[in-house]
PDB file of C-alpha atoms and ligand atoms in Angstrom:
ATOM      1  CA  UNK A   1       3.303   5.947 -26.902  1.00  0.00           C
ATOM      2  CA  UNK A   2       4.871   2.805 -25.856  1.00  0.00           C
ATOM      3  CA  UNK A   3       6.262   3.082 -22.699  1.00  0.00           C
ATOM      4  CA  UNK A   4       7.719   0.109 -21.148  1.00  0.00           C
ATOM      5  CA  UNK A   5       7.693  -0.289 -16.948  1.00  0.00           C
ATOM      6  CA  UNK A   6       7.760  -3.451 -15.532  1.00  0.00           C
ATOM      7  CA  UNK A   7       4.655  -4.980 -14.646  1.00  0.00           C
ATOM      8  CA  UNK A   8       6.391  -7.471 -12.454  1.00  0.00           C
ATOM      9  CA  UNK A   9       7.055  -4.965  -9.526  1.00  0.00           C
ATOM     10  CA  UNK A  10       3.714  -3.417 -10.531  1.00  0.00           C
ATOM     11  CA  UNK A  11       2.063  -6.972  -9.459  1.00  0.00           C
ATOM     12  CA  UNK A  12       4.332  -6.797  -6.246  1.00  0.00           C
ATOM     13  CA  UNK A  13       3.442  -3.661  -4.945  1.00  0.00           C
ATOM     14  CA  UNK A  14      -0.144  -3.641  -5.376  1.00  0.00           C
ATOM     15  CA  UNK A  15      -0.191  -6.955  -3.810  1.00  0.00           C
ATOM     16  CA  UNK A  16       2.306  -4.976  -0.924  1.00  0.00           C
ATOM     17  CA  UNK A  17       0.031  -1.882  -0.731  1.00  0.00           C
ATOM     18  CA  UNK A  18      -3.198  -4.230  -0.428  1.00  0.00           C
ATOM     19  CA  UNK A  19      -1.827  -5.781   2.256  1.00  0.00           C
ATOM     20  CA  UNK A  20      -0.694  -2.386   3.938  1.00  0.00           C
ATOM     21  CA  UNK A  21      -4.149  -1.029   3.330  1.00  0.00           C
ATOM     22  CA  UNK A  22      -5.584  -2.618   5.824  1.00  0.00           C
ATOM     23  CA  UNK A  23      -3.722  -1.225   8.274  1.00  0.00           C
ATOM     24  CA  UNK A  24      -4.901   2.256   8.333  1.00  0.00           C
ATOM     25  CA  UNK A  25      -7.667   4.229   8.742  1.00  0.00           C
ATOM     26  CA  UNK A  26      -6.522   7.018   5.851  1.00  0.00           C
ATOM     27  CA  UNK A  27      -4.945   6.733   2.590  1.00  0.00           C
ATOM     28  CA  UNK A  28      -3.296   9.797   1.469  1.00  0.00           C
ATOM     29  CA  UNK A  29      -2.758  10.003  -2.116  1.00  0.00           C
ATOM     30  CA  UNK A  30      -0.123  11.967  -3.883  1.00  0.00           C
ATOM     31  CA  UNK A  31      -0.843  12.961  -7.644  1.00  0.00           C
ATOM     32  CA  UNK A  32       1.403  15.676  -9.766  1.00  0.00           C
ATOM     33  CA  UNK A  33      -0.671  19.015  -9.677  1.00  0.00           C
ATOM     34  CA  UNK A  34       0.980  19.165 -13.150  1.00  0.00           C
ATOM     35  CA  UNK A  35      -1.671  15.940 -14.657  1.00  0.00           C
ATOM     36  CA  UNK A  36      -3.618  15.007 -11.616  1.00  0.00           C
ATOM     37  CA  UNK A  37      -5.872  12.778 -13.317  1.00  0.00           C
ATOM     38  CA  UNK A  38      -2.763  10.899 -15.127  1.00  0.00           C
ATOM     39  CA  UNK A  39      -1.089  10.274 -12.545  1.00  0.00           C
ATOM     40  CA  UNK A  40      -3.337   8.696 -10.782  1.00  0.00           C
ATOM     41  CA  UNK A  41      -4.203   5.044 -10.602  1.00  0.00           C
ATOM     42  CA  UNK A  42      -8.206   4.462 -10.638  1.00  0.00           C
ATOM     43  CA  UNK A  43      -6.908   0.909  -8.874  1.00  0.00           C
ATOM     44  CA  UNK A  44      -6.798   3.196  -5.695  1.00  0.00           C
ATOM     45  CA  UNK A  45      -9.944   3.653  -5.431  1.00  0.00           C
ATOM     46  CA  UNK A  46     -11.028  -0.416  -5.009  1.00  0.00           C
ATOM     47  CA  UNK A  47      -7.585  -0.575  -2.762  1.00  0.00           C
ATOM     48  CA  UNK A  48      -8.614   2.093  -0.342  1.00  0.00           C
ATOM     49  CA  UNK A  49     -12.209   1.630  -0.739  1.00  0.00           C
ATOM     50  CA  UNK A  50     -13.229   2.076   3.661  1.00  0.00           C
ATOM     51  CA  UNK A  51     -10.504   4.108   3.917  1.00  0.00           C
ATOM     52  CA  UNK A  52     -10.443   8.238   4.882  1.00  0.00           C
ATOM     53  CA  UNK A  53      -9.805   9.873   1.720  1.00  0.00           C
ATOM     54  CA  UNK A  54      -6.765  12.995   1.251  1.00  0.00           C
ATOM     55  CA  UNK A  55      -5.447  13.671  -2.152  1.00  0.00           C
ATOM     56  CA  UNK A  56      -3.058  16.037  -2.343  1.00  0.00           C
ATOM     57  CA  UNK A  57      -1.526  18.005  -4.981  1.00  0.00           C
ATOM     58  CA  UNK A  58       1.934  17.878  -4.916  1.00  0.00           C
ATOM     59  CA  UNK A  59       4.431  19.858  -7.030  1.00  0.00           C
ATOM     60  CA  UNK A  60       2.100  22.477  -7.142  1.00  0.00           C
ATOM     61  CA  UNK A  61       4.278  25.090  -7.195  1.00  0.00           C
ATOM     62  CA  UNK A  62       5.238  23.720 -10.136  1.00  0.00           C
ATOM     63  CA  UNK A  63       1.645  23.963 -11.737  1.00  0.00           C
ATOM     64  CA  UNK A  64      -0.440  26.444 -12.455  1.00  0.00           C
ATOM     65  CA  UNK A  65      -2.211  28.290  -9.818  1.00  0.00           C
ATOM     66  CA  UNK A  66      -5.225  29.008 -11.813  1.00  0.00           C
ATOM     67  CA  UNK A  67      -5.135  25.575 -12.903  1.00  0.00           C
ATOM     68  CA  UNK A  68      -4.524  23.976  -9.338  1.00  0.00           C
ATOM     69  CA  UNK A  69      -7.402  26.007  -8.092  1.00  0.00           C
ATOM     70  CA  UNK A  70      -9.874  24.311 -10.210  1.00  0.00           C
ATOM     71  CA  UNK A  71      -8.704  20.655 -10.076  1.00  0.00           C
ATOM     72  CA  UNK A  72      -8.445  21.122  -5.877  1.00  0.00           C
ATOM     73  CA  UNK A  73     -12.302  22.020  -6.284  1.00  0.00           C
ATOM     74  CA  UNK A  74     -12.859  19.621  -9.082  1.00  0.00           C
ATOM     75  CA  UNK A  75     -11.492  16.640  -5.896  1.00  0.00           C
ATOM     76  CA  UNK A  76     -13.852  17.934  -3.330  1.00  0.00           C
ATOM     77  CA  UNK A  77     -16.593  17.978  -5.973  1.00  0.00           C
ATOM     78  CA  UNK A  78     -15.341  13.805  -5.966  1.00  0.00           C
ATOM     79  CA  UNK A  79     -16.063  13.777  -2.270  1.00  0.00           C
ATOM     80  CA  UNK A  80     -12.005  13.990  -1.185  1.00  0.00           C
ATOM     81  CA  UNK A  81     -10.038  16.258   1.449  1.00  0.00           C
ATOM     82  CA  UNK A  82      -7.607  17.873  -0.856  1.00  0.00           C
ATOM     83  CA  UNK A  83      -5.075  20.405  -0.306  1.00  0.00           C
ATOM     84  CA  UNK A  84      -2.438  21.664  -2.526  1.00  0.00           C
ATOM     85  CA  UNK A  85       1.510  21.375  -1.625  1.00  0.00           C
ATOM     86  CA  UNK A  86       5.104  21.705  -2.010  1.00  0.00           C
ATOM     87  CA  UNK A  87       6.356  18.343  -0.825  1.00  0.00           C
ATOM     88  CA  UNK A  88       9.761  19.935  -0.115  1.00  0.00           C
ATOM     89  CA  UNK A  89       8.860  23.002   2.053  1.00  0.00           C
ATOM     90  CA  UNK A  90       8.537  22.538   5.812  1.00  0.00           C
ATOM     91  CA  UNK A  91       5.129  20.712   6.025  1.00  0.00           C
ATOM     92  CA  UNK A  92       2.097  22.393   6.749  1.00  0.00           C
ATOM     93  CA  UNK A  93       0.866  19.947   9.097  1.00  0.00           C
ATOM     94  CA  UNK A  94      -1.421  22.328  10.411  1.00  0.00           C
ATOM     95  CA  UNK A  95      -3.964  22.014   7.525  1.00  0.00           C
ATOM     96  CA  UNK A  96      -3.275  18.775   7.186  1.00  0.00           C
ATOM     97  CA  UNK A  97      -4.325  17.882  10.195  1.00  0.00           C
ATOM     98  CA  UNK A  98      -7.689  19.294   9.777  1.00  0.00           C
ATOM     99  CA  UNK A  99      -7.996  17.063   6.410  1.00  0.00           C
ATOM    100  CA  UNK A 100      -7.143  14.332   7.807  1.00  0.00           C
ATOM    101  CA  UNK A 101      -9.950  14.643  11.104  1.00  0.00           C
ATOM    102  CA  UNK A 102     -12.489  15.695   8.504  1.00  0.00           C
ATOM    103  CA  UNK A 103     -11.291  12.744   6.366  1.00  0.00           C
ATOM    104  CA  UNK A 104     -11.461  10.258   8.894  1.00  0.00           C
ATOM    105  CA  UNK A 105     -14.431  12.039  11.128  1.00  0.00           C
ATOM    106  CA  UNK A 106     -16.702   8.854  10.781  1.00  0.00           C
ATOM    107  CA  UNK A 107     -13.627   6.534  12.277  1.00  0.00           C
ATOM    108  CA  UNK A 108     -13.614   8.926  15.338  1.00  0.00           C
ATOM    109  CA  UNK A 109     -16.746   9.625  16.277  1.00  0.00           C
ATOM    110  CA  UNK A 110     -16.830   5.511  16.088  1.00  0.00           C
ATOM    111  CA  UNK A 111     -14.184   5.548  18.804  1.00  0.00           C
ATOM    112  CA  UNK A 112     -15.873   7.798  20.764  1.00  0.00           C
ATOM    113  CA  UNK A 113     -18.936   6.136  20.455  1.00  0.00           C
ATOM    114  CA  UNK A 114     -16.887   3.385  21.958  1.00  0.00           C
ATOM    115  CA  UNK A 115     -15.187   5.127  24.256  1.00  0.00           C
ATOM    116  CA  UNK A 116     -11.842   5.424  22.426  1.00  0.00           C
ATOM    117  CA  UNK A 117     -10.328   8.225  22.862  1.00  0.00           C
ATOM    118  CA  UNK A 118      -7.687   9.882  21.147  1.00  0.00           C
ATOM    119  CA  UNK A 119      -6.671   6.756  19.517  1.00  0.00           C
ATOM    120  CA  UNK A 120      -4.021   8.136  16.373  1.00  0.00           C
ATOM    121  CA  UNK A 121      -5.101   8.082  12.984  1.00  0.00           C
ATOM    122  CA  UNK A 122      -2.816   6.208  11.206  1.00  0.00           C
ATOM    123  CA  UNK A 123      -2.123   6.836   7.198  1.00  0.00           C
ATOM    124  CA  UNK A 124       0.177   5.688   4.247  1.00  0.00           C
ATOM    125  CA  UNK A 125       1.050   7.784   1.812  1.00  0.00           C
ATOM    126  CA  UNK A 126       0.174   6.864  -2.316  1.00  0.00           C
ATOM    127  CA  UNK A 127       1.369   7.318  -5.634  1.00  0.00           C
ATOM    128  CA  UNK A 128       2.972   6.915  -8.715  1.00  0.00           C
ATOM    129  CA  UNK A 129       6.846   6.674  -8.884  1.00  0.00           C
ATOM    130  CA  UNK A 130       8.425  10.439  -8.357  1.00  0.00           C
ATOM    131  CA  UNK A 131       5.261  12.003  -6.944  1.00  0.00           C
ATOM    132  CA  UNK A 132       7.378  13.259  -4.248  1.00  0.00           C
ATOM    133  CA  UNK A 133       5.933  10.068  -1.642  1.00  0.00           C
ATOM    134  CA  UNK A 134      10.116  10.015  -0.060  1.00  0.00           C
ATOM    135  CA  UNK A 135       9.746  13.732  -0.002  1.00  0.00           C
ATOM    136  CA  UNK A 136       6.672  14.691   1.708  1.00  0.00           C
ATOM    137  CA  UNK A 137       7.210  11.220   3.986  1.00  0.00           C
ATOM    138  CA  UNK A 138      10.540  12.718   5.210  1.00  0.00           C
ATOM    139  CA  UNK A 139       9.430  15.928   5.545  1.00  0.00           C
ATOM    140  CA  UNK A 140       6.593  14.819   8.158  1.00  0.00           C
ATOM    141  CA  UNK A 141       8.834  12.767   9.775  1.00  0.00           C
ATOM    142  CA  UNK A 142      11.821  16.015  10.014  1.00  0.00           C
ATOM    143  CA  UNK A 143      14.097  13.452   8.772  1.00  0.00           C
ATOM    144  CA  UNK A 144      16.318  13.517   5.829  1.00  0.00           C
ATOM    145  CA  UNK A 145      16.174   9.841   4.306  1.00  0.00           C
ATOM    146  CA  UNK A 146      12.960   7.000   3.537  1.00  0.00           C
ATOM    147  CA  UNK A 147      13.823   3.944   4.814  1.00  0.00           C
ATOM    148  CA  UNK A 148      12.647   2.189   2.293  1.00  0.00           C
ATOM    149  CA  UNK A 149      11.382  -1.274   0.854  1.00  0.00           C
ATOM    150  CA  UNK A 150       9.980  -3.873   3.410  1.00  0.00           C
ATOM    151  CA  UNK A 151      13.057  -4.757   5.512  1.00  0.00           C
ATOM    152  CA  UNK A 152      13.071  -8.719   6.688  1.00  0.00           C
ATOM    153  CA  UNK A 153      12.784  -8.625  10.774  1.00  0.00           C
ATOM    154  CA  UNK A 154      11.236  -5.678  10.327  1.00  0.00           C
ATOM    155  CA  UNK A 155       7.712  -5.588  11.680  1.00  0.00           C
ATOM    156  CA  UNK A 156       5.133  -3.255  11.155  1.00  0.00           C
ATOM    157  CA  UNK A 157       5.300  -1.527  14.041  1.00  0.00           C
ATOM    158  CA  UNK A 158       8.728  -0.737  13.466  1.00  0.00           C
ATOM    159  CA  UNK A 159       7.706   1.386  10.144  1.00  0.00           C
ATOM    160  CA  UNK A 160       5.203   3.811  11.646  1.00  0.00           C
ATOM    161  CA  UNK A 161       6.519   7.012  12.707  1.00  0.00           C
ATOM    162  CA  UNK A 162       4.297   9.173  15.584  1.00  0.00           C
ATOM    163  CA  UNK A 163       4.040  12.331  13.290  1.00  0.00           C
ATOM    164  CA  UNK A 164       1.524  13.904  15.964  1.00  0.00           C
ATOM    165  CA  UNK A 165      -0.027  13.106  18.492  1.00  0.00           C
ATOM    166  CA  UNK A 166      -3.099  11.874  16.931  1.00  0.00           C
ATOM    167  CA  UNK A 167      -1.450  11.284  13.751  1.00  0.00           C
ATOM    168  CA  UNK A 168       1.039   8.097  12.913  1.00  0.00           C
ATOM    169  CA  UNK A 169       2.104   6.980   9.333  1.00  0.00           C
ATOM    170  CA  UNK A 170       3.777   4.041   7.550  1.00  0.00           C
ATOM    171  CA  UNK A 171       7.114   5.065   6.631  1.00  0.00           C
ATOM    172  CA  UNK A 172       7.014   3.109   3.666  1.00  0.00           C
ATOM    173  CA  UNK A 173       4.792   4.230   0.858  1.00  0.00           C
ATOM    174  CA  UNK A 174       2.505   2.868  -1.624  1.00  0.00           C
ATOM    175  CA  UNK A 175       3.517   2.728  -5.155  1.00  0.00           C
ATOM    176  CA  UNK A 176       0.886   2.198  -7.643  1.00  0.00           C
ATOM    177  CA  UNK A 177       1.852   3.281 -11.957  1.00  0.00           C
ATOM    178  CA  UNK A 178       0.060   4.839 -13.911  1.00  0.00           C
ATOM    179  CA  UNK A 179      -2.326   3.437 -17.197  1.00  0.00           C
ATOM    180  CA  UNK A 180       0.579   3.739 -19.710  1.00  0.00           C
ATOM    181  CA  UNK A 181      -1.925   2.165 -22.126  1.00  0.00           C
ATOM    182  CA  UNK A 182      -3.985   5.461 -22.422  1.00  0.00           C
ATOM    183  CA  UNK A 183      -2.404   7.188 -24.724  1.00  0.00           C
ATOM    184  CA  UNK A 184      -3.088  10.794 -23.456  1.00  0.00           C
ATOM    185  CA  UNK A 185      -2.367   9.512 -19.836  1.00  0.00           C
ATOM    186  CA  UNK A 186       0.871   8.464 -21.021  1.00  0.00           C
ATOM    187  CA  UNK A 187       1.864  11.979 -22.766  1.00  0.00           C
ATOM    188  CA  UNK A 188       1.323  13.653 -20.423  1.00  0.00           C
ATOM    189  CA  UNK A 189       3.206  11.599 -18.088  1.00  0.00           C
ATOM    190  CA  UNK A 190       6.305  12.265 -20.176  1.00  0.00           C
ATOM    191  CA  UNK A 191       5.812  16.502 -19.801  1.00  0.00           C
ATOM    192  CA  UNK A 192       6.207  15.614 -16.032  1.00  0.00           C
ATOM    193  CA  UNK A 193       9.575  14.675 -16.860  1.00  0.00           C
ATOM    194  CA  UNK A 194      10.707  11.093 -14.420  1.00  0.00           C
ATOM    195  CA  UNK A 195      10.611   8.813 -17.563  1.00  0.00           C
ATOM    196  CA  UNK A 196      14.043   8.335 -19.405  1.00  0.00           C
ATOM    197  CA  UNK A 197      14.380  10.591 -22.272  1.00  0.00           C
ATOM    198  CA  UNK A 198      15.490   7.826 -24.613  1.00  0.00           C
ATOM    199  CA  UNK A 199      12.468   6.181 -24.404  1.00  0.00           C
ATOM    200  CA  UNK A 200      10.236   8.708 -25.341  1.00  0.00           C
ATOM    201  CA  UNK A 201       9.129  10.311 -29.325  1.00  0.00           C
ATOM    202  CA  UNK A 202      10.354  13.419 -28.106  1.00  0.00           C
ATOM    203  CA  UNK A 203       9.947  15.037 -31.822  1.00  0.00           C
ATOM    204  CA  UNK A 204       5.912  14.052 -31.296  1.00  0.00           C
ATOM    205  CA  UNK A 205       5.703  15.696 -28.002  1.00  0.00           C
ATOM    206  CA  UNK A 206       7.673  18.565 -29.053  1.00  0.00           C
ATOM    207  CA  UNK A 207       4.958  19.780 -31.773  1.00  0.00           C
ATOM    208  CA  UNK A 208       1.892  18.701 -28.807  1.00  0.00           C
ATOM    209  CA  UNK A 209       3.693  20.884 -26.541  1.00  0.00           C
ATOM    210  CA  UNK A 210       4.290  24.039 -28.866  1.00  0.00           C
ATOM    211  CA  UNK A 211       0.628  23.756 -30.159  1.00  0.00           C
ATOM    212  CA  UNK A 212      -0.537  23.376 -26.252  1.00  0.00           C
ATOM    213  CA  UNK A 213       1.382  26.203 -25.001  1.00  0.00           C
ATOM    214  CA  UNK A 214       0.122  28.592 -28.328  1.00  0.00           C
ATOM    215  CA  UNK A 215      -3.432  27.925 -27.045  1.00  0.00           C
ATOM    216  CA  UNK A 216      -3.033  27.965 -22.962  1.00  0.00           C
ATOM    217  CA  UNK A 217       0.327  29.797 -22.405  1.00  0.00           C
ATOM    218  CA  UNK A 218       0.969  32.166 -25.205  1.00  0.00           C
ATOM    219  CA  UNK A 219       2.261  34.340 -22.584  1.00  0.00           C
ATOM    220  CA  UNK A 220       5.075  32.692 -21.373  1.00  0.00           C
ATOM    221  CA  UNK A 221       6.214  31.186 -24.694  1.00  0.00           C
ATOM    222  CA  UNK A 222       6.624  34.853 -25.743  1.00  0.00           C
ATOM    223  CA  UNK A 223       8.657  35.182 -22.269  1.00  0.00           C
ATOM    224  CA  UNK A 224      10.809  32.150 -22.153  1.00  0.00           C
ATOM    225  CA  UNK A 225      11.368  32.207 -25.828  1.00  0.00           C
ATOM    226  CA  UNK A 226      10.270  35.738 -27.448  1.00  0.00           C
ATOM    227  CA  UNK A 227       7.899  33.387 -29.413  1.00  0.00           C
ATOM    228  CA  UNK A 228       4.662  33.680 -31.049  1.00  0.00           C
ATOM    229  CA  UNK A 229       3.038  30.822 -32.892  1.00  0.00           C
ATOM    230  CA  UNK A 230       0.321  31.702 -35.686  1.00  0.00           C
ATOM    231  CA  UNK A 231      -1.034  27.564 -36.366  1.00  0.00           C
ATOM    232  CA  UNK A 232      -2.725  28.244 -38.983  1.00  0.00           C
ATOM    233  CA  UNK A 233       0.549  29.277 -40.634  1.00  0.00           C
ATOM    234  CA  UNK A 234       1.575  25.929 -42.183  1.00  0.00           C
ATOM    235  CA  UNK A 235       5.813  26.149 -41.751  1.00  0.00           C
ATOM    236  CA  UNK A 236       5.121  27.432 -37.592  1.00  0.00           C
ATOM    237  CA  UNK A 237       7.316  24.663 -36.759  1.00  0.00           C
ATOM    238  CA  UNK A 238       9.841  25.221 -38.454  1.00  0.00           C
ATOM    239  CA  UNK A 239       9.986  28.568 -37.697  1.00  0.00           C
ATOM    240  CA  UNK A 240       9.757  28.182 -34.156  1.00  0.00           C
ATOM    241  CA  UNK A 241      12.593  25.867 -34.508  1.00  0.00           C
ATOM    242  CA  UNK A 242      14.901  28.512 -36.070  1.00  0.00           C
ATOM    243  CA  UNK A 243      13.715  30.890 -33.657  1.00  0.00           C
ATOM    244  CA  UNK A 244      14.165  29.111 -30.500  1.00  0.00           C
ATOM    245  CA  UNK A 245      17.849  28.040 -31.937  1.00  0.00           C
ATOM    246  CA  UNK A 246      18.496  31.914 -33.098  1.00  0.00           C
ATOM    247  CA  UNK A 247      17.318  33.233 -29.620  1.00  0.00           C
ATOM    248  CA  UNK A 248      19.421  30.622 -27.373  1.00  0.00           C
ATOM    249  CA  UNK A 249      22.131  30.822 -29.798  1.00  0.00           C
ATOM    250  CA  UNK A 250      21.971  27.129 -30.801  1.00  0.00           C
ATOM    251  CA  UNK A 251      25.074  26.533 -33.066  1.00  0.00           C
ATOM    252  CA  UNK A 252      24.186  25.271 -36.208  1.00  0.00           C
ATOM    253  CA  UNK A 253      24.791  21.675 -36.858  1.00  0.00           C
ATOM    254  CA  UNK A 254      26.271  21.817 -41.259  1.00  0.00           C
ATOM    255  CA  UNK A 255      24.814  25.025 -41.639  1.00  0.00           C
ATOM    256  CA  UNK A 256      21.088  24.094 -40.453  1.00  0.00           C
ATOM    257  CA  UNK A 257      19.387  24.755 -37.118  1.00  0.00           C
ATOM    258  CA  UNK A 258      20.405  21.491 -34.366  1.00  0.00           C
ATOM    259  CA  UNK A 259      16.677  20.365 -34.489  1.00  0.00           C
ATOM    260  CA  UNK A 260      17.588  18.102 -31.407  1.00  0.00           C
ATOM    261  CA  UNK A 261      19.387  20.764 -29.495  1.00  0.00           C
ATOM    262  CA  UNK A 262      16.482  23.076 -29.575  1.00  0.00           C
ATOM    263  CA  UNK A 263      14.301  20.556 -28.156  1.00  0.00           C
ATOM    264  CA  UNK A 264      16.489  19.317 -25.546  1.00  0.00           C
ATOM    265  CA  UNK A 265      16.712  22.770 -24.885  1.00  0.00           C
ATOM    266  CA  UNK A 266      12.806  22.900 -24.620  1.00  0.00           C
ATOM    267  CA  UNK A 267      12.092  19.829 -22.601  1.00  0.00           C
ATOM    268  CA  UNK A 268      14.855  20.254 -19.786  1.00  0.00           C
ATOM    269  CA  UNK A 269      12.784  23.651 -19.270  1.00  0.00           C
ATOM    270  CA  UNK A 270       9.429  22.021 -18.932  1.00  0.00           C
ATOM    271  CA  UNK A 271      11.107  19.487 -16.791  1.00  0.00           C
ATOM    272  CA  UNK A 272      13.357  21.714 -14.432  1.00  0.00           C
ATOM    273  CA  UNK A 273      10.291  24.188 -13.720  1.00  0.00           C
ATOM    274  CA  UNK A 274      11.936  27.097 -15.730  1.00  0.00           C
ATOM    275  CA  UNK A 275       9.567  27.476 -18.217  1.00  0.00           C
ATOM    276  CA  UNK A 276       7.177  28.618 -16.100  1.00  0.00           C
ATOM    277  CA  UNK A 277       4.055  27.375 -13.734  1.00  0.00           C
ATOM    278  CA  UNK A 278       1.985  24.842 -16.453  1.00  0.00           C
ATOM    279  CA  UNK A 279      -0.374  22.451 -16.045  1.00  0.00           C
ATOM    280  CA  UNK A 280      -0.149  19.587 -18.769  1.00  0.00           C
ATOM    281  CA  UNK A 281      -4.037  18.338 -17.940  1.00  0.00           C
ATOM    282  CA  UNK A 282      -6.402  20.927 -19.949  1.00  0.00           C
ATOM    283  CA  UNK A 283      -8.816  21.158 -16.905  1.00  0.00           C
ATOM    284  CA  UNK A 284     -11.809  22.022 -19.043  1.00  0.00           C
ATOM    285  CA  UNK A 285     -11.732  17.970 -19.786  1.00  0.00           C
ATOM    286  CA  UNK A 286     -13.063  17.263 -16.076  1.00  0.00           C
ATOM    287  CA  UNK A 287     -16.011  19.816 -16.970  1.00  0.00           C
ATOM    288  CA  UNK A 288     -18.409  17.586 -18.631  1.00  0.00           C
TER     289      UNK A 288
HETATM  290  P1  G4P B 301       8.527   9.071  -4.910  1.00  0.00           P
HETATM  291  O1  G4P B 301       9.168   9.302  -3.177  1.00  0.00           O
HETATM  292  O2  G4P B 301       7.236   9.799  -4.886  1.00  0.00           O
HETATM  293  O3  G4P B 301       9.379   8.811  -6.002  1.00  0.00           O
HETATM  294  O4  G4P B 301       9.421  10.858  -5.563  1.00  0.00           O
HETATM  295  P2  G4P B 301      10.516  11.641  -4.862  1.00  0.00           P
HETATM  296  O5  G4P B 301      10.253  11.971  -3.357  1.00  0.00           O
HETATM  297  O6  G4P B 301      11.546  11.136  -4.549  1.00  0.00           O
HETATM  298  O7  G4P B 301      10.216  12.812  -4.996  1.00  0.00           O
HETATM  299  C1  G4P B 301      11.019  13.031  -6.976  1.00  0.00           C
HETATM  300  C2  G4P B 301      11.709  14.209  -7.213  1.00  0.00           C
HETATM  301  O8  G4P B 301      10.549  15.300  -7.192  1.00  0.00           O
HETATM  302  C3  G4P B 301      12.440  14.782  -6.678  1.00  0.00           C
HETATM  303  O9  G4P B 301      13.514  15.415  -6.997  1.00  0.00           O
HETATM  304  C4  G4P B 301      12.038  15.720  -5.160  1.00  0.00           C
HETATM  305  O10 G4P B 301      12.539  16.667  -4.599  1.00  0.00           O
HETATM  306  C5  G4P B 301      11.202  16.198  -6.502  1.00  0.00           C
HETATM  307  N1  G4P B 301       9.554  16.995  -6.057  1.00  0.00           N
HETATM  308  C6  G4P B 301       8.769  16.320  -4.589  1.00  0.00           C
HETATM  309  N2  G4P B 301       8.327  17.093  -4.006  1.00  0.00           N
HETATM  310  C7  G4P B 301       7.998  18.504  -4.474  1.00  0.00           C
HETATM  311  C8  G4P B 301       7.326  19.382  -4.791  1.00  0.00           C
HETATM  312  O11 G4P B 301       6.750  19.489  -4.166  1.00  0.00           O
HETATM  313  N3  G4P B 301       7.994  20.497  -6.131  1.00  0.00           N
HETATM  314  C9  G4P B 301       9.325  20.085  -6.422  1.00  0.00           C
HETATM  315  N4  G4P B 301       9.404  21.696  -7.353  1.00  0.00           N
HETATM  316  N5  G4P B 301       9.510  18.739  -6.501  1.00  0.00           N
HETATM  317  C10 G4P B 301       9.409  18.098  -5.593  1.00  0.00           C
HETATM  318  P3  G4P B 301      15.144  15.048  -7.760  1.00  0.00           P
HETATM  319  O12 G4P B 301      15.284  15.833  -8.663  1.00  0.00           O
HETATM  320  O13 G4P B 301      14.519  13.639  -8.113  1.00  0.00           O
HETATM  321  O14 G4P B 301      15.994  14.514  -6.844  1.00  0.00           O
HETATM  322  P4  G4P B 301      16.067  16.197  -5.077  1.00  0.00           P
HETATM  323  O15 G4P B 301      17.642  15.796  -5.560  1.00  0.00           O
HETATM  324  O16 G4P B 301      15.411  17.325  -5.682  1.00  0.00           O
HETATM  325  O17 G4P B 301      16.066  15.253  -3.913  1.00  0.00           O
END
């Protein structure tokens, strides 16, 4: 799957982040709970080396509850402080604070030994585009819009928000890009809805989605479309198209099922979450 982002932006954003990261104690990484590995960029581990680390599974409201729990355990086993969130909801600052204290306990202890008390932890938020960084920062800062980009004449000090008495945040998030070269990653990112549909191979994705949902979320297909798929039936795909079209009263196109409209319908319901809570990254893949 070939998805073209902008390599120029990527390099620039990475350079800016490298500089910003020097000024913080803690890196708060947002990942999409529906595809927590695909929505990371592994470069973050070297960029954030030596810093406190928190991973927030954002958009947890759109992901499977069971999968959320498994992914939390997975990231905890990798040594991260982890929490699932819905960045649009009222910030769970108290819970977040406990994670921050834990992630930065060495720094806090070091400060204490040097006689520095109550120096706030300074953090930056990072993640791939559309993962919810601005929403999260705005909620924490209790305001409506984020100042984006580095404005000339605005110093770093002016871009730092005091969120709590012991917690400061850069108001500009660090942006990293997923690894689109990897086919599985590109596919899972495509299912999160932030890539323009016209550059996606929607027919192939549709087959994948139906197969995946049949395997892992059959109840959801039944509930949403009254659909039960038998993958051993060689006609299953055509039958699924016809079934969804009939169920949703999609008009025939020259006497035949309008396949494109069925695909559009299913993808729009995946993207807005009305299809139900789905985690696209098969969490069994991280068991070994
Ligand atoms: P970014 O800064 O990382 O690029 O992401 P941003 O905050 O702009 O969020 C991207 C979209 O994701 C926004 O929707 C936002 O509302 C939505 N979003 C963020 N966090 C969550 C979450 O936890 N759950 C759900 N369900 N959605 C979330 P949008 O449609 O692009 O804009 P808007 O009109 O909703 O603001």
